[in-house]
Amino acid sequence: MKPVRVGLLGLGTVGGGVVNVLSRNAKEIARRAGREIEVIHAAARRLDAPRICDTTGIRLTTDPLEVVNNPDVDVVVELIGGVQPALSLVARALELGKPVVTANKALIAKEGAEIFRLAHARGVQVAFEAAVAGGIPIIKAIREGLAGNRIEWLAGIINGTGNFILTEMRDKGRDFADVLAEAQRLGYAEADPTFDVEGVDAAHKLTILAAIAFGMPLRFDAVGMEGISRITREDVAYAEELGYRIKHLGIARRRENGVELRVHPTLIPERRLIANVDGVKNAVLVMGDAVGPTLYYGAGAGAEPTASAVVADLVDVVRTLTADPDHRVPHLAFQPDQLDDLPVLPMGEVETAYYLRLAAADQPGVLADVTRILADAGISIEAIIQKEAAEDVAVVPVIILTHRVREADMMSAIARIEALPAIEGEVTRIRMEALS
Ligand code: HSE
């Protein structure tokens, strides 16, 4: 059989990784797919940029539309990232009846419904395993491997750059900005690195995971989002002293009246496996009613780990090029007419435990005032420690761990605590999850 001819949009870190993996493992891949897979045409922003791959035999252009429109291209692989022009290019490929493989989480999270509608109308496949958790086949695991379960919740470290920063801050006491610059050099970070540190990238990925886990529409707009930029080295150290690690988690949890969708820094008991996932590694913990907890771990970013997922999707596409379209796995795991429009609970309704750090004047009665405010709000305390004051400083850090509480109740208690004259500045609050 003739090889399947691929058009590549984007020849950066992931594009280069895809070319390398396809060429190094060509024989093995062809044995799996049933056809050889060959990159024939690729679009790059700059033709003279240094590359991690050999582009001999690949026609190069700066115009991605030329690749999509090339009649010799059978499958389009979109690795440009961002919503536009990726959306127009993917839409054009689908209109031409060409299957699309993409690693673009922003595109799927925000425009997935439109893309799937187009794909359905034309009976062509769109595959996006690389969009979530890099090389971990988490979409396939939830969509297919756990298809017999009712998924209760999932929680994941789904941004490699953020996890790399938190790990380096904890282990080596390194500076936030310095570690971020290294993540950029290594090709882990987004084109706009604020997407990594402010939680946007994790929110894109959580949107996709929740849709696949619960059979709900893609609701990026409803994700409660917080990044790691306000986490200090002191918080990391205090959390450790109390037996916790701080990780940036994406959490989707079923509740009786809807679902919680949120990404934020989270204290996790240090004995949990997921608390020990370090560096650029990702991990996703999925709780199914039949299987119980399952954990998926691996590299969440980088050239070849992400290429591993892209190439796996290419193999799937090649295998199904001749299959009956009605019997393919649905994009969001559930049949499109079977999506359940679950309400996403506002962040005020979310329930978590909390780590609070406050700067209190070292004088009698302050702690009593703080604990009274918490008690009045029905918030129960799990642990409390008062640290030594730094030299020449009149306030002492006080760390409080609470039991689970409605976020709205915690926020109003925090506002009352911040209004006490003996409390200086804002209260730092980080949510805690036992994940048991
Ligand atoms: N910037 C992303 C991360 C790349 O660090 O996880 C992989 O999606």
PDB file of N, CA and C and ligand atoms in Angstrom, residues 103 105 130-134 158-163 183 187-191 195-196 201 205 280 282 300-302 306, ligand 1:
ATOM      1  N   ALA A 103      -2.015  18.842  18.726  1.00  0.00           N
ATOM      2  CA  ALA A 103      -1.566  18.848  20.125  1.00  0.00           C
ATOM      3  C   ALA A 103      -2.087  20.101  20.813  1.00  0.00           C
ATOM      4  N   LYS A 105      -4.210  22.232  22.865  1.00  0.00           N
ATOM      5  CA  LYS A 105      -5.216  22.161  23.941  1.00  0.00           C
ATOM      6  C   LYS A 105      -6.120  23.381  23.973  1.00  0.00           C
ATOM      7  N   ALA A 130      -2.186  14.354  22.286  1.00  0.00           N
ATOM      8  CA  ALA A 130      -1.036  15.146  22.748  1.00  0.00           C
ATOM      9  C   ALA A 130      -1.453  16.456  23.407  1.00  0.00           C
ATOM     10  N   ALA A 131      -2.750  16.782  23.345  1.00  0.00           N
ATOM     11  CA  ALA A 131      -3.198  18.043  23.934  1.00  0.00           C
ATOM     12  C   ALA A 131      -3.187  17.996  25.459  1.00  0.00           C
ATOM     13  N   VAL A 132      -3.246  16.811  26.044  1.00  0.00           N
ATOM     14  CA  VAL A 132      -3.322  16.712  27.509  1.00  0.00           C
ATOM     15  C   VAL A 132      -2.216  15.800  28.033  1.00  0.00           C
ATOM     16  N   ALA A 133      -1.423  16.333  28.950  1.00  0.00           N
ATOM     17  CA  ALA A 133      -0.424  15.550  29.685  1.00  0.00           C
ATOM     18  C   ALA A 133       0.645  14.937  28.773  1.00  0.00           C
ATOM     19  N   GLY A 134       1.025  15.664  27.727  1.00  0.00           N
ATOM     20  CA  GLY A 134       2.162  15.275  26.878  1.00  0.00           C
ATOM     21  C   GLY A 134       2.097  13.828  26.435  1.00  0.00           C
ATOM     22  N   ILE A 158      -1.034  18.720  35.471  1.00  0.00           N
ATOM     23  CA  ILE A 158      -1.159  18.696  34.016  1.00  0.00           C
ATOM     24  C   ILE A 158      -0.442  19.873  33.356  1.00  0.00           C
ATOM     25  N   ASN A 159       0.426  20.517  34.108  1.00  0.00           N
ATOM     26  CA  ASN A 159       1.295  21.518  33.476  1.00  0.00           C
ATOM     27  C   ASN A 159       2.728  21.231  33.902  1.00  0.00           C
ATOM     28  N   GLY A 160       3.529  20.764  32.953  1.00  0.00           N
ATOM     29  CA  GLY A 160       4.901  20.355  33.258  1.00  0.00           C
ATOM     30  C   GLY A 160       5.765  21.524  33.706  1.00  0.00           C
ATOM     31  N   THR A 161       5.583  22.674  33.053  1.00  0.00           N
ATOM     32  CA  THR A 161       6.396  23.843  33.396  1.00  0.00           C
ATOM     33  C   THR A 161       6.153  24.252  34.847  1.00  0.00           C
ATOM     34  N   GLY A 162       4.899  24.316  35.243  1.00  0.00           N
ATOM     35  CA  GLY A 162       4.553  24.706  36.608  1.00  0.00           C
ATOM     36  C   GLY A 162       5.123  23.719  37.610  1.00  0.00           C
ATOM     37  N   ASN A 163       5.039  22.438  37.293  1.00  0.00           N
ATOM     38  CA  ASN A 163       5.553  21.426  38.225  1.00  0.00           C
ATOM     39  C   ASN A 163       7.072  21.493  38.317  1.00  0.00           C
ATOM     40  N   ALA A 183      12.808  26.478  31.773  1.00  0.00           N
ATOM     41  CA  ALA A 183      11.703  25.719  31.152  1.00  0.00           C
ATOM     42  C   ALA A 183      11.467  26.213  29.724  1.00  0.00           C
ATOM     43  N   GLY A 187      12.043  24.145  26.003  1.00  0.00           N
ATOM     44  CA  GLY A 187      10.892  23.952  25.111  1.00  0.00           C
ATOM     45  C   GLY A 187       9.662  23.425  25.836  1.00  0.00           C
ATOM     46  N   TYR A 188       9.597  23.554  27.171  1.00  0.00           N
ATOM     47  CA  TYR A 188       8.418  23.087  27.916  1.00  0.00           C
ATOM     48  C   TYR A 188       7.320  24.141  27.935  1.00  0.00           C
ATOM     49  N   ALA A 189       7.740  25.413  28.023  1.00  0.00           N
ATOM     50  CA  ALA A 189       6.776  26.486  28.295  1.00  0.00           C
ATOM     51  C   ALA A 189       5.968  26.844  27.048  1.00  0.00           C
ATOM     52  N   GLU A 190       4.782  27.405  27.294  1.00  0.00           N
ATOM     53  CA  GLU A 190       3.945  27.911  26.208  1.00  0.00           C
ATOM     54  C   GLU A 190       4.590  29.141  25.581  1.00  0.00           C
ATOM     55  N   ALA A 191       4.145  29.483  24.347  1.00  0.00           N
ATOM     56  CA  ALA A 191       4.654  30.684  23.683  1.00  0.00           C
ATOM     57  C   ALA A 191       4.468  31.877  24.629  1.00  0.00           C
ATOM     58  N   PHE A 195       0.571  31.557  30.472  1.00  0.00           N
ATOM     59  CA  PHE A 195      -0.406  30.459  30.390  1.00  0.00           C
ATOM     60  C   PHE A 195      -0.013  29.317  31.325  1.00  0.00           C
ATOM     61  N   ASP A 196       1.310  29.092  31.465  1.00  0.00           N
ATOM     62  CA  ASP A 196       1.780  28.032  32.364  1.00  0.00           C
ATOM     63  C   ASP A 196       1.636  28.468  33.822  1.00  0.00           C
ATOM     64  N   ASP A 201      -3.093  27.100  30.831  1.00  0.00           N
ATOM     65  CA  ASP A 201      -2.783  25.862  30.119  1.00  0.00           C
ATOM     66  C   ASP A 201      -3.424  24.658  30.839  1.00  0.00           C
ATOM     67  N   LYS A 205      -6.486  21.956  29.576  1.00  0.00           N
ATOM     68  CA  LYS A 205      -6.387  20.495  29.633  1.00  0.00           C
ATOM     69  C   LYS A 205      -7.487  19.902  30.512  1.00  0.00           C
ATOM     70  N   VAL A 280       9.303  18.011  35.222  1.00  0.00           N
ATOM     71  CA  VAL A 280       8.350  18.260  34.124  1.00  0.00           C
ATOM     72  C   VAL A 280       7.326  17.118  33.996  1.00  0.00           C
ATOM     73  N   ASN A 282       4.107  14.801  34.528  1.00  0.00           N
ATOM     74  CA  ASN A 282       2.681  14.980  34.818  1.00  0.00           C
ATOM     75  C   ASN A 282       2.152  13.702  35.426  1.00  0.00           C
ATOM     76  N   GLY A 300       5.189  15.331  30.746  1.00  0.00           N
ATOM     77  CA  GLY A 300       4.048  16.153  30.355  1.00  0.00           C
ATOM     78  C   GLY A 300       4.364  17.169  29.281  1.00  0.00           C
ATOM     79  N   ALA A 301       5.625  17.308  28.914  1.00  0.00           N
ATOM     80  CA  ALA A 301       6.010  18.279  27.888  1.00  0.00           C
ATOM     81  C   ALA A 301       7.346  17.835  27.317  1.00  0.00           C
ATOM     82  N   GLY A 302       7.765  18.515  26.253  1.00  0.00           N
ATOM     83  CA  GLY A 302       9.050  18.168  25.635  1.00  0.00           C
ATOM     84  C   GLY A 302       8.836  17.558  24.265  1.00  0.00           C
ATOM     85  N   THR A 306       5.879  14.460  23.702  1.00  0.00           N
ATOM     86  CA  THR A 306       4.661  14.954  23.048  1.00  0.00           C
ATOM     87  C   THR A 306       4.521  14.306  21.670  1.00  0.00           C
TER      88      THR A 306
HETATM   89  N1  HSE B   1       3.509  24.226  28.459  1.00  0.00           N
HETATM   90  C1  HSE B   1       2.978  22.930  28.594  1.00  0.00           C
HETATM   91  C2  HSE B   1       3.460  22.323  29.911  1.00  0.00           C
HETATM   92  C3  HSE B   1       3.411  22.066  27.432  1.00  0.00           C
HETATM   93  O1  HSE B   1       4.427  22.837  30.458  1.00  0.00           O
HETATM   94  O2  HSE B   1       2.866  21.375  30.392  1.00  0.00           O
HETATM   95  C4  HSE B   1       2.702  20.754  27.355  1.00  0.00           C
HETATM   96  O3  HSE B   1       1.335  20.909  27.144  1.00  0.00           O
END
